């Protein structure tokens, strides 16, 4: 219709009307482009909110996973300290509890990093939908390192190999069968609970021999103490990762309306 109007006005040499027609066309195109841009921007803002909520969910799962690991490590440390006290001559600790503590101190578990949303945002370029540069930098900083692969939290001290290479297999099997890990679901993955107490159905003579064997091992106390130090370092670092998760969650919450 506009084209017919322009053609008529040109034919009539009504140049002012032609100018008005062209102005209407240009203005209409401009408005159309602006509306399209606004729609794209609104869609981007909506998607950014969805992605940030997913990041929050992943961070919460990180915290749940790490806390499960911290609970596990607390039990491992208690067993290790029981064994240390036995080696220091505490008469209240039986041979059975010494052997159990020495073995349970070798137990390991892990925490899982939840990076699916971040990896998706990075690979598709959707990370740029987040317009707040400070928040974006904080997200980059948090996910720059996969905490589940950091050497300080995956390091395994020689004590595990040391004990499991010396302790009779029958004793190890009894502890695993009667007081071993209990697997449970956490944060879309799994973790384990280590029973905090343990009593074995094993002959006293076998326990006594195992205890004497452990006490006779060269550097038994040194290796156990180093094991505790390694695990304490792991715990400290996991606690820092929890703190960083909470900081990022708080920043995202402030960013969300």
Coordinates of N, CA and C in Angstrom, one line a residue:
X1 N 0.8 -1.2 0.0 CA 0.0 0.0 0.0 C 0.9 1.3 0.0
X2 N 1.9 1.2 0.8 CA 2.9 2.4 0.8 C 3.5 2.6 -0.5
X3 N 3.8 1.5 -1.2 CA 4.5 1.6 -2.5 C 3.5 2.2 -3.5
X4 N 2.2 1.8 -3.5 CA 1.3 2.5 -4.4 C 1.1 3.9 -4.1
X5 N 1.1 4.3 -2.8 CA 1.0 5.7 -2.4 C 2.2 6.5 -2.9
X6 N 3.4 5.9 -2.7 CA 4.6 6.6 -3.2 C 4.6 6.8 -4.7
X7 N 4.2 5.8 -5.4 CA 4.1 5.8 -6.9 C 3.1 6.9 -7.3
X8 N 2.0 7.0 -6.7 CA 1.0 8.0 -7.0 C 1.5 9.4 -6.8
X9 N 2.1 9.6 -5.6 CA 2.6 10.9 -5.3 C 3.8 11.3 -6.2
X10 N 4.6 10.4 -6.6 CA 5.7 10.7 -7.6 C 5.1 11.1 -8.9
X11 N 4.0 10.3 -9.3 CA 3.4 10.7 -10.6 C 2.8 12.0 -10.5
X12 N 2.2 12.4 -9.3 CA 1.6 13.7 -9.2 C 2.6 14.8 -8.8
X13 N 3.9 14.3 -8.7 CA 5.0 15.2 -8.3 C 4.7 16.0 -7.0
X14 N 4.1 15.2 -6.1 CA 3.8 15.8 -4.8 C 5.0 15.3 -3.9
X15 N 6.1 16.1 -4.0 CA 7.3 15.6 -3.3 C 7.2 15.7 -1.8
X16 N 6.4 16.5 -1.3 CA 6.3 16.5 0.2 C 5.6 15.3 0.7
X17 N 4.6 14.8 -0.1 CA 3.9 13.6 0.3 C 4.8 12.4 0.1
X18 N 5.7 12.4 -0.9 CA 6.7 11.4 -1.1 C 7.6 11.3 0.1
X19 N 8.0 12.5 0.5 CA 8.9 12.5 1.7 C 8.3 11.9 2.9
X20 N 7.0 12.3 3.1 CA 6.3 11.7 4.3 C 6.1 10.2 4.2
X21 N 5.8 9.7 3.0 CA 5.7 8.3 2.8 C 7.0 7.6 3.1
X22 N 8.1 8.1 2.6 CA 9.4 7.5 2.9 C 9.8 7.6 4.4
X23 N 9.4 8.7 5.0 CA 9.7 8.9 6.4 C 8.9 7.8 7.2
X24 N 7.7 7.6 6.8 CA 6.9 6.5 7.5 C 7.5 5.2 7.3
X25 N 8.0 4.9 6.1 CA 8.7 3.6 5.9 C 9.9 3.4 6.7
X26 N 10.8 4.5 6.7 CA 12.0 4.4 7.5 C 11.7 4.3 9.0
X27 N 10.7 5.0 9.5 CA 10.4 5.0 10.9 C 9.8 3.6 11.2
X28 N 9.0 3.0 10.3 CA 8.5 1.7 10.6 C 9.6 0.7 10.7
X29 N 10.5 0.7 9.7 CA 11.6 -0.2 9.7 C 12.5 -0.1 11.0
X30 N 12.7 1.2 11.4 CA 13.4 1.4 12.7 C 12.7 0.9 13.9
X31 N 11.4 1.1 14.0 CA 10.7 0.6 15.1 C 10.7 -0.9 15.1
X32 N 10.6 -1.5 13.9 CA 10.6 -3.0 13.8 C 11.9 -3.6 14.3
X33 N 13.0 -2.9 13.9 CA 14.4 -3.4 14.3 C 14.5 -3.2 15.8
X34 N 14.0 -2.1 16.4 CA 14.1 -1.9 17.8 C 13.3 -2.9 18.6
X35 N 12.1 -3.2 18.1 CA 11.3 -4.2 18.8 C 12.0 -5.5 18.7
X36 N 12.6 -5.9 17.6 CA 13.3 -7.2 17.5 C 14.5 -7.2 18.4
X37 N 15.2 -6.1 18.5 CA 16.4 -6.1 19.4 C 15.9 -6.2 20.9
X38 N 14.8 -5.5 21.2 CA 14.3 -5.6 22.6 C 13.9 -7.0 22.9
X39 N 13.2 -7.7 21.9 CA 12.8 -9.1 22.2 C 14.0 -10.0 22.4
X40 N 15.1 -9.8 21.6 CA 16.3 -10.6 21.7 C 16.9 -10.3 23.1
X41 N 17.0 -9.0 23.5 CA 17.6 -8.7 24.8 C 16.8 -9.3 25.9
X42 N 15.4 -9.2 25.8 CA 14.6 -9.8 26.9 C 14.8 -11.3 27.0
X43 N 14.9 -11.9 25.8 CA 15.0 -13.4 25.8 C 16.4 -13.7 26.4
X44 N 17.4 -12.9 26.1 CA 18.7 -13.2 26.7 C 18.7 -13.0 28.2
X45 N 18.1 -12.0 28.7 CA 18.0 -11.7 30.1 C 17.2 -12.9 30.8
X46 N 16.2 -13.4 30.1 CA 15.4 -14.5 30.7 C 16.3 -15.7 30.7
X47 N 17.0 -16.0 29.7 CA 17.9 -17.2 29.6 C 19.0 -17.1 30.7
X48 N 19.5 -15.8 30.8 CA 20.6 -15.6 31.8 C 20.1 -16.0 33.2
X49 N 18.9 -15.6 33.5 CA 18.3 -15.9 34.8 C 18.2 -17.4 35.0
X50 N 17.7 -18.1 34.0 CA 17.6 -19.5 34.1 C 19.0 -20.2 34.3
X51 N 20.0 -19.7 33.6 CA 21.3 -20.3 33.8 C 21.9 -20.0 35.1
X52 N 21.6 -18.8 35.7 CA 22.1 -18.5 37.0 C 21.5 -19.3 38.1
X53 N 20.2 -19.6 37.9 CA 19.5 -20.5 38.8 C 20.1 -21.9 38.8
X54 N 20.4 -22.3 37.6 CA 21.1 -23.7 37.4 C 22.5 -23.7 38.1
X55 N 23.2 -22.6 37.9 CA 24.5 -22.4 38.6 C 24.3 -22.5 40.1
X56 N 23.3 -21.8 40.6 CA 23.1 -21.9 42.0 C 22.8 -23.4 42.5
X57 N 22.0 -24.1 41.7 CA 21.7 -25.5 42.0 C 23.0 -26.3 42.0
X58 N 23.9 -26.1 41.0 CA 25.1 -26.8 41.0 C 26.0 -26.5 42.2
X59 N 26.0 -25.2 42.5 CA 26.8 -24.8 43.7 C 26.3 -25.5 45.0
X60 N 25.0 -25.5 45.1 CA 24.4 -26.2 46.3 C 24.8 -27.7 46.3
X61 N 24.8 -28.3 45.1 CA 25.2 -29.7 45.0 C 26.7 -29.9 45.4
X62 N 27.5 -28.9 45.0 CA 28.9 -28.9 45.4 C 29.0 -28.9 46.9
X63 N 28.3 -28.0 47.6 CA 28.3 -27.9 49.0 C 27.9 -29.2 49.7
X64 N 26.8 -29.8 49.1 CA 26.3 -31.1 49.7 C 27.3 -32.2 49.5
X65 N 28.0 -32.3 48.4 CA 28.9 -33.3 48.1 C 30.2 -33.1 49.0
X66 N 30.6 -31.9 49.1 CA 31.8 -31.6 50.0 C 31.5 -31.9 51.4
X67 N 30.3 -31.5 51.9 CA 30.0 -31.7 53.3 C 29.9 -33.2 53.6
X68 N 29.4 -34.0 52.6 CA 29.4 -35.4 52.9 C 30.8 -36.0 53.0
X69 N 31.7 -35.4 52.2 CA 33.1 -35.8 52.3 C 33.8 -35.3 53.6
X70 N 33.4 -34.2 54.1 CA 33.9 -33.7 55.4 C 33.4 -34.5 56.5
X71 N 32.2 -34.9 56.5 CA 31.7 -35.9 57.5 C 32.4 -37.2 57.5
X72 N 32.7 -37.7 56.3 CA 33.5 -38.9 56.2 C 34.9 -38.8 56.8
X73 N 35.5 -37.7 56.4 CA 36.9 -37.5 56.9 C 36.9 -37.3 58.4
X74 N 35.9 -36.7 59.0 CA 35.9 -36.6 60.4 C 35.9 -37.9 61.1
X75 N 35.1 -38.9 60.6 CA 35.1 -40.2 61.1 C 36.5 -40.9 60.9
X76 N 37.1 -40.8 59.8 CA 38.4 -41.3 59.5 C 39.4 -40.8 60.5
X77 N 39.3 -39.5 60.8 CA 40.3 -38.9 61.7 C 40.1 -39.5 63.1
X78 N 38.9 -39.7 63.5 CA 38.6 -40.2 64.8 C 39.3 -41.6 65.0
X79 N 39.1 -42.4 63.9 CA 39.7 -43.8 63.9 C 41.2 -43.7 64.0
X80 N 41.8 -42.7 63.2 CA 43.2 -42.5 63.2 C 43.8 -42.1 64.6
X81 N 43.0 -41.2 65.2 CA 43.5 -40.8 66.5 C 43.4 -41.9 67.6
X82 N 42.4 -42.8 67.4 CA 42.3 -44.0 68.3 C 43.6 -44.8 68.2
X83 N 44.0 -45.0 66.9 CA 45.2 -45.8 66.7 C 46.4 -45.1 67.2
X84 N 46.5 -43.8 67.1 CA 47.6 -43.0 67.6 C 47.7 -43.2 69.1
X85 N 46.6 -43.1 69.8 CA 46.5 -43.2 71.2 C 46.9 -44.6 71.7
X86 N 46.5 -45.6 70.9 CA 47.0 -46.9 71.2 C 48.5 -47.1 71.1
X87 N 49.0 -46.5 70.0 CA 50.5 -46.6 69.8 C 51.2 -45.8 70.9
X88 N 50.6 -44.8 71.5 CA 51.2 -44.0 72.6 C 51.0 -44.7 73.9
X89 N 50.4 -45.9 73.9 CA 50.3 -46.7 75.1 C 49.1 -46.5 76.0
X90 N 48.0 -45.9 75.4 CA 46.8 -45.8 76.2 C 46.2 -47.1 76.5
X91 N 46.1 -47.5 77.7 CA 45.6 -48.9 78.1 C 44.1 -49.1 78.0
X92 N 43.4 -48.0 77.8 CA 41.9 -48.1 77.6 C 41.5 -48.6 76.2
X93 N 42.5 -48.6 75.3 CA 42.2 -48.9 73.9 C 42.5 -50.4 73.7
X94 N 41.5 -51.2 73.4 CA 41.8 -52.6 73.2 C 42.5 -52.9 71.9
X95 N 43.1 -54.1 71.8 CA 43.7 -54.5 70.5 C 42.8 -54.4 69.3
X96 N 41.5 -54.8 69.6 CA 40.5 -54.8 68.5 C 40.3 -53.4 68.0
X97 N 40.1 -52.4 68.9 CA 39.9 -51.0 68.5 C 41.1 -50.4 67.9
X98 N 42.3 -50.8 68.3 CA 43.5 -50.4 67.7 C 43.6 -50.9 66.2
X99 N 43.3 -52.1 66.0 CA 43.4 -52.7 64.7 C 42.4 -52.1 63.8
X100 N 41.2 -51.9 64.3 CA 40.1 -51.3 63.5 C 40.5 -49.8 63.2
X101 N 40.9 -49.1 64.2 CA 41.3 -47.7 63.9 C 42.4 -47.6 62.9
X102 N 43.4 -48.5 63.0 CA 44.6 -48.4 62.1 C 44.1 -48.7 60.7
X103 N 43.1 -49.6 60.5 CA 42.7 -49.9 59.2 C 41.7 -48.8 58.6
X104 N 40.8 -48.4 59.5 CA 39.8 -47.4 59.0 C 40.5 -46.0 58.7
X105 N 41.6 -45.8 59.3 CA 42.4 -44.6 59.0 C 42.9 -44.6 57.5
X106 N 42.8 -45.7 56.8 CA 43.3 -45.8 55.4 C 42.1 -45.5 54.5
X107 N 40.9 -45.3 55.0 CA 39.7 -45.2 54.1 C 39.8 -43.9 53.4
X108 N 39.3 -43.9 52.1 CA 39.3 -42.7 51.3 C 37.9 -42.6 50.7
X109 N 37.5 -41.3 50.4 CA 36.2 -41.0 49.7 C 36.5 -39.8 48.8
X110 N 35.5 -39.3 48.2 CA 35.7 -38.1 47.3 C 34.5 -37.3 47.2
X111 N 34.6 -36.1 46.7 CA 33.5 -35.2 46.5 C 33.5 -34.9 45.0
X112 N 32.3 -34.7 44.5 CA 32.1 -34.5 43.0 C 31.8 -33.1 42.7
X113 N 32.5 -32.6 41.7 CA 32.3 -31.2 41.3 C 31.1 -31.1 40.2
X114 N 30.2 -30.2 40.4 CA 29.1 -30.1 39.5 C 29.3 -28.9 38.5
X115 N 29.7 -29.3 37.3 CA 30.2 -28.2 36.4 C 29.4 -28.2 35.1
X116 N 28.3 -29.0 35.0 CA 27.6 -29.2 33.7 C 27.1 -27.9 33.2
X117 N 26.4 -27.1 34.0 CA 25.9 -25.8 33.5 C 27.0 -24.8 33.1
X118 N 28.0 -24.7 33.9 CA 29.2 -23.9 33.5 C 29.8 -24.3 32.2
X119 N 30.0 -25.6 32.0 CA 30.6 -26.1 30.8 C 29.7 -25.8 29.6
X120 N 28.4 -26.0 29.8 CA 27.5 -25.7 28.7 C 27.5 -24.2 28.3
X121 N 27.5 -23.3 29.3 CA 27.5 -21.9 29.1 C 28.8 -21.5 28.4
X122 N 29.9 -22.1 28.7 CA 31.2 -21.8 28.1 C 31.2 -22.3 26.7
X123 N 30.8 -23.5 26.4 CA 30.9 -24.0 25.1 C 29.9 -23.4 24.1
X124 N 28.8 -22.9 24.6 CA 27.8 -22.3 23.7 C 27.9 -20.7 23.6
X125 N 28.8 -20.2 24.5 CA 28.9 -18.7 24.5 C 27.8 -18.0 25.3
X126 N 27.0 -18.8 26.0 CA 25.9 -18.2 26.8 C 26.4 -17.5 28.0
X127 N 27.7 -17.8 28.4 CA 28.3 -17.1 29.5 C 28.2 -15.5 29.3
X128 N 28.2 -15.1 28.0 CA 28.1 -13.7 27.7 C 26.7 -13.1 27.9
X129 N 25.7 -13.9 28.2 CA 24.4 -13.4 28.5 C 24.4 -12.8 29.9
X130 N 25.4 -13.1 30.7 CA 25.5 -12.4 32.0 C 26.2 -11.1 31.8
X131 N 25.5 -10.0 32.0 CA 26.0 -8.7 31.7 C 26.8 -8.1 32.8
X132 N 26.6 -8.6 34.0 CA 27.4 -8.1 35.1 C 28.8 -8.7 35.1
X133 N 29.8 -7.8 34.7 CA 31.1 -8.3 34.5 C 31.8 -8.8 35.8
X134 N 31.4 -8.2 36.9 CA 32.0 -8.7 38.2 C 31.5 -10.1 38.5
X135 N 30.2 -10.3 38.3 CA 29.6 -11.6 38.6 C 30.2 -12.6 37.6
X136 N 30.3 -12.2 36.4 CA 30.9 -13.2 35.4 C 32.3 -13.6 35.8
X137 N 33.1 -12.6 36.2 CA 34.5 -12.9 36.6 C 34.5 -13.8 37.8
X138 N 33.6 -13.6 38.7 CA 33.5 -14.5 39.9 C 33.1 -15.9 39.5
X139 N 32.3 -16.1 38.5 CA 31.9 -17.4 38.0 C 33.1 -18.0 37.4
X140 N 33.8 -17.3 36.6 CA 35.0 -17.8 35.9 C 36.0 -18.2 37.0
X141 N 36.2 -17.4 38.0 CA 37.2 -17.7 39.0 C 36.8 -19.0 39.8
X142 N 35.6 -19.1 40.1 CA 35.2 -20.3 40.9 C 35.4 -21.6 40.1
X143 N 35.0 -21.6 38.8 CA 35.1 -22.8 38.0 C 36.5 -22.9 37.3
X144 N 37.4 -22.0 37.5 CA 38.7 -22.1 36.8 C 39.4 -23.4 37.2
X145 N 39.2 -23.9 38.4 CA 39.8 -25.1 38.9 C 38.7 -26.1 39.3
X146 N 38.8 -27.3 38.9 CA 37.9 -28.4 39.3 C 38.4 -28.8 40.7
X147 N 37.7 -28.5 41.7 CA 38.2 -28.8 43.1 C 38.3 -30.3 43.3
X148 N 37.6 -31.1 42.6 CA 37.7 -32.6 42.8 C 39.0 -33.2 42.2
X149 N 39.7 -32.4 41.5 CA 41.0 -32.9 40.9 C 42.2 -32.2 41.5
X150 N 42.0 -31.3 42.4 CA 43.1 -30.5 43.0 C 44.0 -31.5 43.8
X151 N 45.3 -31.4 43.6 CA 46.3 -32.4 44.2 C 46.1 -32.5 45.7
X152 N 45.9 -31.3 46.3 CA 45.8 -31.3 47.8 C 44.6 -32.1 48.3
X153 N 43.6 -32.4 47.5 CA 42.4 -33.1 48.0 C 42.4 -34.5 47.4
X154 N 43.2 -34.8 46.4 CA 43.2 -36.2 45.9 C 44.5 -37.0 46.3
X155 N 45.4 -36.3 47.0 CA 46.6 -37.0 47.4 C 46.3 -38.1 48.4
X156 N 46.9 -39.3 48.1 CA 46.8 -40.4 49.0 C 48.2 -40.7 49.7
X157 N 48.2 -40.6 51.0 CA 49.4 -40.8 51.7 C 49.9 -42.3 51.6
X158 N 51.2 -42.6 51.8 CA 51.7 -43.9 51.7 C 51.1 -44.9 52.7
X159 N 50.5 -44.3 53.8 CA 50.0 -45.1 54.9 C 48.9 -46.2 54.4
X160 N 48.1 -45.8 53.4 CA 47.1 -46.7 52.9 C 47.7 -48.0 52.4
X161 N 48.7 -47.8 51.5 CA 49.4 -49.0 50.9 C 50.2 -49.7 52.0
X162 N 50.8 -48.9 52.9 CA 51.6 -49.5 54.0 C 50.8 -50.5 54.9
X163 N 49.6 -50.0 55.3 CA 48.7 -50.9 56.2 C 48.1 -52.0 55.4
X164 N 47.6 -51.7 54.3 CA 46.9 -52.8 53.5 C 47.8 -53.8 52.9
X165 N 49.1 -53.5 52.9 CA 50.1 -54.4 52.4 C 50.5 -55.3 53.6
X166 N 50.3 -54.9 54.8 CA 50.8 -55.7 56.0 C 49.7 -56.4 56.7
X167 N 48.6 -55.8 56.9 CA 47.5 -56.3 57.7 C 46.9 -57.6 57.0
X168 N 46.7 -58.7 57.7 CA 46.2 -59.9 57.1 C 44.9 -59.7 56.4
X169 N 44.7 -60.3 55.2 CA 43.6 -60.1 54.4 C 42.3 -60.4 55.1
X170 N 42.3 -61.5 56.0 CA 41.1 -61.9 56.7 C 40.6 -60.8 57.6
X171 N 41.6 -60.1 58.2 CA 41.2 -59.0 59.1 C 40.6 -57.9 58.3
X172 N 41.2 -57.5 57.2 CA 40.7 -56.5 56.3 C 39.3 -56.8 55.8
X173 N 39.1 -58.1 55.4 CA 37.8 -58.5 54.9 C 36.7 -58.4 56.0
X174 N 37.1 -58.7 57.2 CA 36.2 -58.6 58.3 C 35.7 -57.2 58.6
X175 N 36.7 -56.3 58.6 CA 36.4 -54.9 58.8 C 35.5 -54.3 57.7
X176 N 35.9 -54.6 56.4 CA 35.1 -54.2 55.3 C 33.7 -54.7 55.3
X177 N 33.5 -56.0 55.7 CA 32.2 -56.6 55.7 C 31.3 -56.1 56.8
X178 N 31.9 -55.9 58.0 CA 31.1 -55.5 59.2 C 31.1 -54.1 59.5
X179 N 32.1 -53.3 59.0 CA 32.1 -51.9 59.3 C 32.6 -51.0 58.1
X180 N 32.2 -51.5 56.9 CA 32.7 -50.8 55.7 C 31.8 -49.6 55.3
X181 N 32.1 -49.0 54.1 CA 31.4 -47.9 53.6 C 29.9 -48.2 53.4
X182 N 29.1 -47.3 53.6 CA 27.6 -47.4 53.3 C 27.4 -46.3 52.2
X183 N 27.1 -46.7 51.0 CA 27.0 -45.7 49.9 C 25.6 -45.1 49.9
X184 N 25.5 -43.8 49.7 CA 24.2 -43.2 49.6 C 24.2 -42.1 48.5
X185 N 23.0 -41.7 48.1 CA 22.9 -40.7 47.0 C 23.0 -39.3 47.6
X186 N 23.8 -38.5 46.9 CA 23.9 -37.1 47.3 C 24.3 -36.3 46.1
X187 N 23.6 -35.2 45.9 CA 23.9 -34.2 44.9 C 24.0 -34.8 43.5
X188 N 23.0 -35.6 43.1 CA 22.9 -36.2 41.8 C 24.1 -37.2 41.5
X189 N 24.8 -37.6 42.6 CA 25.8 -38.6 42.4 C 25.8 -39.5 43.7
X190 N 26.9 -39.8 44.2 CA 26.9 -40.7 45.4 C 28.1 -40.3 46.3
X191 N 28.0 -40.7 47.5 CA 29.1 -40.6 48.5 C 29.0 -41.8 49.4
X192 N 29.7 -41.7 50.5 CA 29.7 -42.9 51.4 C 29.7 -42.4 52.9
X193 N 29.1 -43.2 53.7 CA 29.2 -43.0 55.2 C 30.0 -44.1 55.8
X194 N 31.0 -43.7 56.6 CA 31.8 -44.7 57.3 C 31.3 -44.8 58.8
X195 N 30.8 -46.0 59.2 CA 30.3 -46.1 60.5 C 31.3 -45.6 61.6
X196 N 30.8 -44.8 62.5 CA 31.7 -44.2 63.5 C 32.2 -45.2 64.6
X197 N 31.5 -46.3 64.7 CA 31.9 -47.3 65.7 C 32.0 -48.7 65.0
X198 N 32.7 -49.6 65.5 CA 32.9 -50.9 64.9 C 33.3 -51.9 65.9
X199 N 32.6 -53.1 65.8 CA 32.9 -54.2 66.7 C 33.0 -55.4 65.7
X200 N 34.1 -56.2 65.9 CA 34.4 -57.3 64.9 C 34.0 -58.7 65.5
X201 N 33.5 -59.5 64.7 CA 33.3 -60.9 65.1 C 34.5 -61.7 64.6
X202 N 35.6 -61.5 65.2 CA 36.9 -62.2 64.9 C 37.5 -62.7 66.1
X203 N 38.1 -63.9 66.0 CA 38.8 -64.5 67.1 C 39.8 -63.6 67.8
X204 N 39.8 -63.6 69.2 CA 40.7 -62.7 69.9 C 42.1 -62.9 69.6
X205 N 42.5 -64.2 69.3 CA 43.9 -64.5 69.0 C 44.3 -63.8 67.7
X206 N 43.4 -63.9 66.7 CA 43.7 -63.2 65.4 C 43.9 -61.7 65.6
X207 N 43.0 -61.1 66.4 CA 43.1 -59.7 66.6 C 44.4 -59.4 67.3
X208 N 44.7 -60.1 68.3 CA 45.9 -59.9 69.1 C 47.2 -60.0 68.2
X209 N 47.2 -61.0 67.4 CA 48.4 -61.1 66.5 C 48.5 -60.0 65.5
X210 N 47.3 -59.5 65.0 CA 47.3 -58.4 64.1 C 47.8 -57.1 64.8
X211 N 47.4 -56.9 66.0 CA 47.8 -55.7 66.7 C 49.3 -55.8 67.0
X212 N 49.8 -56.9 67.4 CA 51.3 -57.0 67.6 C 52.0 -56.8 66.3
X213 N 51.5 -57.3 65.2 CA 52.1 -57.0 63.9 C 52.2 -55.5 63.6
X214 N 51.1 -54.9 63.8 CA 51.1 -53.4 63.5 C 52.0 -52.6 64.3
X215 N 52.1 -53.0 65.6 CA 53.0 -52.3 66.5 C 54.5 -52.6 66.2
X216 N 54.7 -53.7 65.5 CA 56.1 -54.0 65.2 C 56.6 -53.4 63.9
X217 N 55.7 -52.8 63.1 CA 56.0 -52.3 61.8 C 56.9 -51.0 62.0
X218 N 58.0 -51.0 61.3 CA 58.9 -49.8 61.3 C 58.1 -48.6 60.8
X219 N 58.3 -47.5 61.5 CA 57.7 -46.2 61.1 C 56.1 -46.2 61.1
X220 N 55.5 -47.2 61.8 CA 54.1 -47.2 61.9 C 53.5 -45.9 62.3
X221 N 54.0 -45.4 63.4 CA 53.5 -44.1 64.0 C 53.8 -42.9 63.0
X222 N 54.9 -42.9 62.4 CA 55.3 -41.9 61.5 C 54.3 -41.8 60.3
X223 N 54.1 -43.0 59.7 CA 53.2 -43.1 58.6 C 51.7 -42.7 58.9
X224 N 51.3 -43.1 60.1 CA 49.9 -42.8 60.5 C 49.8 -41.3 60.8
X225 N 50.8 -40.7 61.4 CA 50.7 -39.2 61.6 C 50.8 -38.5 60.3
X226 N 51.6 -38.9 59.4 CA 51.6 -38.3 58.1 C 50.2 -38.4 57.4
X227 N 49.6 -39.6 57.5 CA 48.3 -39.8 57.0 C 47.3 -38.7 57.5
X228 N 47.3 -38.5 58.8 CA 46.5 -37.6 59.5 C 46.7 -36.2 58.9
X229 N 48.0 -35.8 58.7 CA 48.4 -34.5 58.2 C 47.8 -34.3 56.8
X230 N 48.0 -35.3 56.0 CA 47.5 -35.2 54.6 C 46.0 -35.0 54.6
X231 N 45.3 -35.8 55.4 CA 43.8 -35.7 55.4 C 43.4 -34.3 56.0
X232 N 44.1 -33.8 57.0 CA 43.8 -32.5 57.5 C 43.9 -31.4 56.5
X233 N 44.9 -31.5 55.6 CA 45.1 -30.6 54.5 C 43.9 -30.7 53.6
X234 N 43.5 -31.9 53.3 CA 42.4 -32.1 52.4 C 41.1 -31.5 53.0
X235 N 40.9 -31.7 54.2 CA 39.7 -31.1 54.9 C 39.8 -29.6 54.9
X236 N 40.9 -29.0 55.1 CA 41.1 -27.5 55.1 C 40.7 -27.0 53.7
X237 N 41.2 -27.6 52.7 CA 41.0 -27.1 51.3 C 39.5 -27.3 51.0
X238 N 38.9 -28.4 51.3 CA 37.5 -28.6 51.1 C 36.7 -27.5 51.8
X239 N 37.0 -27.2 53.0 CA 36.3 -26.1 53.7 C 36.4 -24.8 52.9
X240 N 37.5 -24.5 52.3 CA 37.7 -23.3 51.6 C 36.8 -23.3 50.3
X241 N 36.7 -24.5 49.7 CA 35.8 -24.6 48.5 C 34.4 -24.4 48.9
X242 N 34.0 -24.8 50.0 CA 32.6 -24.6 50.5 C 32.4 -23.1 50.7
X243 N 33.4 -22.4 51.3 CA 33.2 -21.0 51.5 C 33.1 -20.2 50.2
X244 N 33.9 -20.6 49.2 CA 33.8 -20.0 47.9 C 32.5 -20.3 47.2
X245 N 32.0 -21.5 47.4 CA 30.6 -21.8 46.8 C 29.6 -20.9 47.4
X246 N 29.6 -20.7 48.7 CA 28.6 -19.9 49.4 C 28.8 -18.4 49.0
X247 N 30.0 -17.9 48.7 CA 30.2 -16.6 48.3 C 29.6 -16.3 46.9
X248 N 29.8 -17.3 46.0 CA 29.3 -17.2 44.7 C 27.7 -17.2 44.7
X249 N 27.2 -18.1 45.5 CA 25.7 -18.3 45.6 C 25.1 -16.9 46.1
X250 N 25.8 -16.3 47.1 CA 25.3 -15.0 47.6 C 25.4 -13.9 46.5
X251 N 26.4 -13.9 45.7 CA 26.5 -12.9 44.7 C 25.4 -13.1 43.6
X252 N 25.2 -14.4 43.3 CA 24.1 -14.6 42.3 C 22.7 -14.2 42.9
X253 N 22.5 -14.5 44.1 CA 21.3 -14.1 44.8 C 21.1 -12.6 44.8
X254 N 22.1 -11.9 45.0 CA 22.1 -10.4 44.9 C 21.8 -9.9 43.5
X255 N 22.3 -10.6 42.5 CA 22.1 -10.3 41.1 C 20.7 -10.5 40.7
X256 N 20.0 -11.6 41.3 CA 18.7 -12.0 40.8 C 17.7 -11.0 41.4
X257 N 16.6 -10.6 40.7 CA 15.6 -9.7 41.2 C 14.8 -10.4 42.2

